[in-house]
mmCIF file of C-alpha atoms and ligand atoms in Angstrom:
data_model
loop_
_atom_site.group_PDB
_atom_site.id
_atom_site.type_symbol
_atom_site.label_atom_id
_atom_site.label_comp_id
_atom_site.label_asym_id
_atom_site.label_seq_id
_atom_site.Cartn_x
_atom_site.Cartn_y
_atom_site.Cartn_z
ATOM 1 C CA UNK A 1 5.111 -11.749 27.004
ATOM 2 C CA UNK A 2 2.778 -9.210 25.956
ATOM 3 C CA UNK A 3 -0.437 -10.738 24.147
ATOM 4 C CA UNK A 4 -1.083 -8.698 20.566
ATOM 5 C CA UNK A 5 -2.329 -10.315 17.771
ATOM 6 C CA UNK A 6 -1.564 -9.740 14.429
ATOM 7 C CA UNK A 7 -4.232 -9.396 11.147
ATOM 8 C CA UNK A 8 -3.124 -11.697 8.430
ATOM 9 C CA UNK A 9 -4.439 -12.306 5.064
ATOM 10 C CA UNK A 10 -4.541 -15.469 3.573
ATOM 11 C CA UNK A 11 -5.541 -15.333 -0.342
ATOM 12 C CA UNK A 12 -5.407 -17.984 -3.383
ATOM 13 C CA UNK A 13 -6.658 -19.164 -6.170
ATOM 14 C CA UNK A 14 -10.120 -20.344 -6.253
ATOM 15 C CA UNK A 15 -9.233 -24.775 -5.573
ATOM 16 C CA UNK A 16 -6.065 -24.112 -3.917
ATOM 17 C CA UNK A 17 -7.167 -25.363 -0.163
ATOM 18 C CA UNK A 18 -7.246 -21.929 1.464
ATOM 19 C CA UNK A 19 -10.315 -21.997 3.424
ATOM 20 C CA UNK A 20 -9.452 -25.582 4.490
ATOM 21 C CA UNK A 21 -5.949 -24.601 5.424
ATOM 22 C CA UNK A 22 -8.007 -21.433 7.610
ATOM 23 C CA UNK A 23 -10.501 -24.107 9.108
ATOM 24 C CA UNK A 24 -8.015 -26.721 10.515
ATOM 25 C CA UNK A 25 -5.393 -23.463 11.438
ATOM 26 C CA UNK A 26 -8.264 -22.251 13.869
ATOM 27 C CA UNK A 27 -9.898 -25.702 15.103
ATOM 28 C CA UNK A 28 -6.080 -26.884 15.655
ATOM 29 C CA UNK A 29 -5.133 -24.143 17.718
ATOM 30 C CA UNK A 30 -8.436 -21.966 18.730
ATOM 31 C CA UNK A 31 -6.750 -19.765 21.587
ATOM 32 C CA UNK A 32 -4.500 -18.508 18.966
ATOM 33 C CA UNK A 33 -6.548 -17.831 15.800
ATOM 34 C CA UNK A 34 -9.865 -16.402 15.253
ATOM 35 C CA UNK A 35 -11.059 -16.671 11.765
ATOM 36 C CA UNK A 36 -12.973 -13.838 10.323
ATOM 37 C CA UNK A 37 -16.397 -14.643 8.480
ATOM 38 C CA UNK A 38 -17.246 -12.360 5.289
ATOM 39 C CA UNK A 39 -20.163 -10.821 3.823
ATOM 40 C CA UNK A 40 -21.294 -11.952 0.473
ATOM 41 C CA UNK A 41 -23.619 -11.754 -1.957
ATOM 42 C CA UNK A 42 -22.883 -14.752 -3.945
ATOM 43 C CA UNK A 43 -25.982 -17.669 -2.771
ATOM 44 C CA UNK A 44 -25.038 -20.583 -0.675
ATOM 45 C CA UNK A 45 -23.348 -23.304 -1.848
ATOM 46 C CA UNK A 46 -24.618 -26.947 -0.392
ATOM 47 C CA UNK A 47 -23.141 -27.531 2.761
ATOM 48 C CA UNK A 48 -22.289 -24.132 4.062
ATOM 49 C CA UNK A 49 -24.087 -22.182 6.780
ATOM 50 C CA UNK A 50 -25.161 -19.055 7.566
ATOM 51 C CA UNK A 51 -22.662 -16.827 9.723
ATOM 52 C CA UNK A 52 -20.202 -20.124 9.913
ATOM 53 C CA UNK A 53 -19.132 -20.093 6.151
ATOM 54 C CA UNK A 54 -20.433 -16.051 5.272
ATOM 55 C CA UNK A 55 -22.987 -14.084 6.265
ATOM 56 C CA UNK A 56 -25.446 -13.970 2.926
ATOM 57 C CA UNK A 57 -26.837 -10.758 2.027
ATOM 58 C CA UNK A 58 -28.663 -9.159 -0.840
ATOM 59 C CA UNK A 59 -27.227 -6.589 -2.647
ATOM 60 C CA UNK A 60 -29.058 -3.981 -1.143
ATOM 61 C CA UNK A 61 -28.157 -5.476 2.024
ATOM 62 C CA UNK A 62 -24.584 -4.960 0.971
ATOM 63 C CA UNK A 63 -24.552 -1.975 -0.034
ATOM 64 C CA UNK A 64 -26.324 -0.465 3.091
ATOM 65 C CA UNK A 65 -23.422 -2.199 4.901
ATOM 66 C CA UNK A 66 -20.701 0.006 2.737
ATOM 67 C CA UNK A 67 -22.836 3.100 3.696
ATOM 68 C CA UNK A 68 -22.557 2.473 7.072
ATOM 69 C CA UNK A 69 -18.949 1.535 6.894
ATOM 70 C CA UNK A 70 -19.531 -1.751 8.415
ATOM 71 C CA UNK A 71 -16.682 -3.052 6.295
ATOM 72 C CA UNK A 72 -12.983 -3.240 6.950
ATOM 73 C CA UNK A 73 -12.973 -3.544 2.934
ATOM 74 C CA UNK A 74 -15.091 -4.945 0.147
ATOM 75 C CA UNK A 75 -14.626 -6.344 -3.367
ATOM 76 C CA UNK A 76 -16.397 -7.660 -6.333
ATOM 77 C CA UNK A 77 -15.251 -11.056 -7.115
ATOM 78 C CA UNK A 78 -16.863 -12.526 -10.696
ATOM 79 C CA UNK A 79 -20.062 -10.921 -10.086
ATOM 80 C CA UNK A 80 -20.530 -10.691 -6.343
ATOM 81 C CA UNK A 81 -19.637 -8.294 -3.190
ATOM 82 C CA UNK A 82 -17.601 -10.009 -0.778
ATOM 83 C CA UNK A 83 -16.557 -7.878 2.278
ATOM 84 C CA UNK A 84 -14.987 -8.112 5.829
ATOM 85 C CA UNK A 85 -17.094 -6.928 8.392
ATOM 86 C CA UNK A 86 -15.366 -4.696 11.085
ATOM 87 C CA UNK A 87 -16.798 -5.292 14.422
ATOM 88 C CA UNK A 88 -15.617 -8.923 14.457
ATOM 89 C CA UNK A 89 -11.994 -8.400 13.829
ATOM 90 C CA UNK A 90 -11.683 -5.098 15.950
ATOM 91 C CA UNK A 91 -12.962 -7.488 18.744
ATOM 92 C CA UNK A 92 -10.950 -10.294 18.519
ATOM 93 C CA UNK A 93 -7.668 -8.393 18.223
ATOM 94 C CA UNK A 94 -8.284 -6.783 21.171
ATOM 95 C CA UNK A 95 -8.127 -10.629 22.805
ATOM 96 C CA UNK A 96 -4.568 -11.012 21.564
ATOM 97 C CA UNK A 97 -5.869 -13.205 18.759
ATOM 98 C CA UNK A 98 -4.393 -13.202 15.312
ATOM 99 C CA UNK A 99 -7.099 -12.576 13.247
ATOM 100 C CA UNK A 100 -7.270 -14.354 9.842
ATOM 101 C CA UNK A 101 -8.983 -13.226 6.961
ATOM 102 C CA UNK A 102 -9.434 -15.123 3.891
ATOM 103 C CA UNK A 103 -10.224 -12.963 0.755
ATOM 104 C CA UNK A 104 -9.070 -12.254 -2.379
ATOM 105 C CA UNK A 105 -6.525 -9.563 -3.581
ATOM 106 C CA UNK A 106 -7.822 -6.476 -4.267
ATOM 107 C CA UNK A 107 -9.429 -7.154 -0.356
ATOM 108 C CA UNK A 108 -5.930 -7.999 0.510
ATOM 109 C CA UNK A 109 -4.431 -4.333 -0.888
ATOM 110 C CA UNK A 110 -7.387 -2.374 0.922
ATOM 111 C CA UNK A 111 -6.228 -4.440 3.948
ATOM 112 C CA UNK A 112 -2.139 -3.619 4.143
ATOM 113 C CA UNK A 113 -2.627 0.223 3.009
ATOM 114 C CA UNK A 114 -4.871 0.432 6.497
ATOM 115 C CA UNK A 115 -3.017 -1.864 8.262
ATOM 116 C CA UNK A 116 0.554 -1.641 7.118
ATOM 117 C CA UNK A 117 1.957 -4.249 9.559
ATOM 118 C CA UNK A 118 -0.726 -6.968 7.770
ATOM 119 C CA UNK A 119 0.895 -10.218 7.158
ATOM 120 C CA UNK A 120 -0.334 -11.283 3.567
ATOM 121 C CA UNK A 121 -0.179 -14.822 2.436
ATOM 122 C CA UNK A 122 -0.714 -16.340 -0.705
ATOM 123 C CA UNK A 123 -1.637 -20.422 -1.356
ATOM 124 C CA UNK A 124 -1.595 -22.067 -4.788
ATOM 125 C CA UNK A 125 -1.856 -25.731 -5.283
ATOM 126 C CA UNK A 126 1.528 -27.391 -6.754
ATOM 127 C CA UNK A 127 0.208 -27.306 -10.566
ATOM 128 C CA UNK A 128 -2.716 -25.470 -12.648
ATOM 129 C CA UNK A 129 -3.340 -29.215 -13.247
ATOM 130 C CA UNK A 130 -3.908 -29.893 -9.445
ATOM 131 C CA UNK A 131 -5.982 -26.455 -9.659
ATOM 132 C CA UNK A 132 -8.596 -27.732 -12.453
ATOM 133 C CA UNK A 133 -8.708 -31.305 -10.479
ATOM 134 C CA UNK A 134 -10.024 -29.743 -7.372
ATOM 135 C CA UNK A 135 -12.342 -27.182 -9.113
ATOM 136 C CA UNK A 136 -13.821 -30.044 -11.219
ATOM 137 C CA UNK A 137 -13.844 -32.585 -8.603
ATOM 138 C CA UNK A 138 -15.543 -30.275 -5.850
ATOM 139 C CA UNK A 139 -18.677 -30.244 -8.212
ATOM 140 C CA UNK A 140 -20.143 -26.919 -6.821
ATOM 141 C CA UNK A 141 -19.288 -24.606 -10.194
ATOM 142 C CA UNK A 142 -20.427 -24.702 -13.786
ATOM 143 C CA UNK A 143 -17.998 -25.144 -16.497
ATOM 144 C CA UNK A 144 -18.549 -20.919 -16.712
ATOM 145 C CA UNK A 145 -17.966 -20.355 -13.277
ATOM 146 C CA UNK A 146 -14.538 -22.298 -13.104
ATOM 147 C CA UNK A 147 -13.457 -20.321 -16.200
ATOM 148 C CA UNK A 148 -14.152 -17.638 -15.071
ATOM 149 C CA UNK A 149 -12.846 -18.303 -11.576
ATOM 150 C CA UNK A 150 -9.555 -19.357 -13.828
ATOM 151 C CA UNK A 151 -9.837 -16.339 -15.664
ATOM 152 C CA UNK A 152 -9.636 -14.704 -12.160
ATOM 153 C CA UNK A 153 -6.600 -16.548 -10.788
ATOM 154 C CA UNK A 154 -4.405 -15.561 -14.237
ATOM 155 C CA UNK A 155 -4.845 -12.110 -12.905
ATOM 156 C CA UNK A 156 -4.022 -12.886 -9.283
ATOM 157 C CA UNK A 157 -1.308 -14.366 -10.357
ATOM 158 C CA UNK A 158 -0.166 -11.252 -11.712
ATOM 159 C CA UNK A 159 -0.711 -9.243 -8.823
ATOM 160 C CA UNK A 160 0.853 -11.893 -6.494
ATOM 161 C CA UNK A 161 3.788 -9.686 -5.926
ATOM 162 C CA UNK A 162 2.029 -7.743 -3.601
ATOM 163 C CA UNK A 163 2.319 -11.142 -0.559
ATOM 164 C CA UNK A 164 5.067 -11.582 1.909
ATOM 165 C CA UNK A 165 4.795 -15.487 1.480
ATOM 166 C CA UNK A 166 3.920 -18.060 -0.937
ATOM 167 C CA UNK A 167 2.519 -21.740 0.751
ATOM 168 C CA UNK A 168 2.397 -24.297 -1.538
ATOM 169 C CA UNK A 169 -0.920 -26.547 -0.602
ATOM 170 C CA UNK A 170 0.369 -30.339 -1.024
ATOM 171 C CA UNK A 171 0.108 -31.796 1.672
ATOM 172 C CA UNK A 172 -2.580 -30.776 3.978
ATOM 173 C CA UNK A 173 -1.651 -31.287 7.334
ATOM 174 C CA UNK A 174 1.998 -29.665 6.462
ATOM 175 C CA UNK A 175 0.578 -26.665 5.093
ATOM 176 C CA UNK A 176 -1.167 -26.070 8.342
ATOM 177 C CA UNK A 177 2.141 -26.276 10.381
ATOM 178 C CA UNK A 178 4.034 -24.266 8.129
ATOM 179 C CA UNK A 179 1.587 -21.236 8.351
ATOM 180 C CA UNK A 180 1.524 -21.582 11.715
ATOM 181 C CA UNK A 181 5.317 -21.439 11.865
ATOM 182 C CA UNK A 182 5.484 -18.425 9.311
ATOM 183 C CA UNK A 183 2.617 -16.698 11.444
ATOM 184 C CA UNK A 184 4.566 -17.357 15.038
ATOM 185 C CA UNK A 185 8.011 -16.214 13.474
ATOM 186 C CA UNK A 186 6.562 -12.797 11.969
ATOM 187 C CA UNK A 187 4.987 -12.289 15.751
ATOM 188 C CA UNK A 188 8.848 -12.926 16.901
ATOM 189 C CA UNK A 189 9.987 -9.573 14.381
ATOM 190 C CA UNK A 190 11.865 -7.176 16.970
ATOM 191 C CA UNK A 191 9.224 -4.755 16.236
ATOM 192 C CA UNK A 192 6.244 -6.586 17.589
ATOM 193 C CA UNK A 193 8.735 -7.233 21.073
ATOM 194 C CA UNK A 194 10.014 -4.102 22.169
ATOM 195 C CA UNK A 195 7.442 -4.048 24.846
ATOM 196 C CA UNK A 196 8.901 -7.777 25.833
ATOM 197 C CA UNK A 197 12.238 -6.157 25.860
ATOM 198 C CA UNK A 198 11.252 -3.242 28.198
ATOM 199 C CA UNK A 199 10.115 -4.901 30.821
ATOM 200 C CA UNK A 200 13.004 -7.353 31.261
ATOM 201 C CA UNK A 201 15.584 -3.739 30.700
ATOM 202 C CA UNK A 202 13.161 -2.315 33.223
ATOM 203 C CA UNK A 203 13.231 -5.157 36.113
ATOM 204 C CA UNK A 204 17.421 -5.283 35.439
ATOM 205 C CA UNK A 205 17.202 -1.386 36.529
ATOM 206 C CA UNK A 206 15.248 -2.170 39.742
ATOM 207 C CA UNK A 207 17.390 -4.726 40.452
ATOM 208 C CA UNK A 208 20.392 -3.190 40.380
ATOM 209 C CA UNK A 209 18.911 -0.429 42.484
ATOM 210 C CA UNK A 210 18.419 -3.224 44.898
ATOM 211 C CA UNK A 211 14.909 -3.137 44.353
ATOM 212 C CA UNK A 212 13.338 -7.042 44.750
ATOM 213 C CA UNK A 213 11.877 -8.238 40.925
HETATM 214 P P1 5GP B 301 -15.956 -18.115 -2.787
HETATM 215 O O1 5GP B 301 -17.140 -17.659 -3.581
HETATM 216 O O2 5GP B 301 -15.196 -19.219 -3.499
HETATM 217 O O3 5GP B 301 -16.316 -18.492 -1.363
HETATM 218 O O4 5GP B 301 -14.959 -16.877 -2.667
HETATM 219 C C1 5GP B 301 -14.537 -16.203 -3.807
HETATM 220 C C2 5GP B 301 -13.360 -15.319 -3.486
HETATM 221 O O5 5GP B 301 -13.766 -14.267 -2.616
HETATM 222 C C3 5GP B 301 -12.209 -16.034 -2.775
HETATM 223 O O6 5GP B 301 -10.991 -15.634 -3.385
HETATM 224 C C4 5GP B 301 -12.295 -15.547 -1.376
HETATM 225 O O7 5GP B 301 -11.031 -15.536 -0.730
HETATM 226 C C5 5GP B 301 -12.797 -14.137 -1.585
HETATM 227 N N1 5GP B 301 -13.424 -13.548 -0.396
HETATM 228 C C6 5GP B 301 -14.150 -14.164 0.563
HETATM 229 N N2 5GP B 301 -14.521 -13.294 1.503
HETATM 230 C C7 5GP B 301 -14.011 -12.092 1.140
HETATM 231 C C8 5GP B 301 -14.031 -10.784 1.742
HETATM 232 O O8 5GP B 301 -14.590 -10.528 2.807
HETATM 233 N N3 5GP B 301 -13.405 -9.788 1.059
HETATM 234 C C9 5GP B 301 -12.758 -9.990 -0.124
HETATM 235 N N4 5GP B 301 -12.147 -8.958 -0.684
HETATM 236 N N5 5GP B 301 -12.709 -11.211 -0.698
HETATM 237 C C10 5GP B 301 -13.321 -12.242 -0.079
#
């Protein structure tokens, strides 16, 4: 089988479990994903670590990085640049990889008009109920920054028509399967195999040429 990966886009609401669903994807199957780590200017949260949860910059920083084209795309996201850096993904697509990229949705749009054959994904917890649990019970936002984080997801919700699938976080370890699944059935479309196809049409010519295959 030929080895291409495929760039896939994983958005959500802010509390719906997307960059936990990204973290166990890639730790449960590592020769398969590679999970793409973003610019921001937004400051560090407690817990997360430089270049394994974003790469922090200043704005200045940034913004020399959009001059440069560094980035695949960029966005402002209440407040802050957040932005996927290019070398990274080029890279690990060229391993066969499928290369996931968690970001939001106007990041997501920049993505599929480049890369029309983008798989785009979108996770919401069951309820808006289950969405203000998590936000409240993570503890790392002010009251301001959840509403306006809420404010946010109304109008991602709006623009959610834009995905190719909807995952419903729930249960954890299920939602990790079933991306996998949808992820390893879009890499089974027709278009992604001709190559598969080829070779197998090719060797049946040779063979019936007499040719050993
Ligand atoms: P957070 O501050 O909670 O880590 O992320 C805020 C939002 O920015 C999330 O919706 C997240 O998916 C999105 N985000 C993270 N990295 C990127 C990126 O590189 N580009 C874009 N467009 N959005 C991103």
């Amino acid at each position: 089988m030929k080895n291409s990966g495929l760039l896939i886009v994983l958005s959500g609401f802010a509390g719906s479990g997307k960059g936990t669903i990204m973290k166990k994807l890639t730790a449960a199957y590592p020769d398969r994903y590679a999970l793409s780590v973003s610019a921001t200017t937004r400051s560090i949260r407690p817990g997360e670590e430089e270049g394994r949860d974003y790469f922090f910059k200043t704005k200045e920083e940034f913004e020399t990085m959009i001059r440069r084209k560094e980035l695949l795309e960029y966005a402002t996201y209440v407040g802050n640049y957040y932005g996927t850096p290019k070398k990274y993904v080029e890279e690990q697509l060229s391993t066969g990889k499928h290369v996931l990229l968690e970001i939001e949705i106007q990041g997501a749009i920049q993505i599929k008009a480049k890369f029309p054959d983008t798989l785009l994904l979108f996770v919401t917890p069951p309820s808006a109920k289950t969405l203000l649990n998590r936000m409240h019970g993570r503890g790392t936002e002010s009251e301001d920054e959840i509403r306006a984080r809420m404010k946010r997801a109304i109008e991602e919700a709006q623009g959610s028509d834009v995905y190719d699938y909807l995952i419903i976080n729930d249960d954890l370890d299920q939602c990790v399967e079933q991306t996998n699944r949808i992820i390893e059935n879009e890499r089974c479309r027709m278009k992604y195999c001709l190559e598969d196809i080829y070779i197998i049409e090719e060797d049946l010519k040779r063979y019936l040429k007499g040719e050993e295959i």
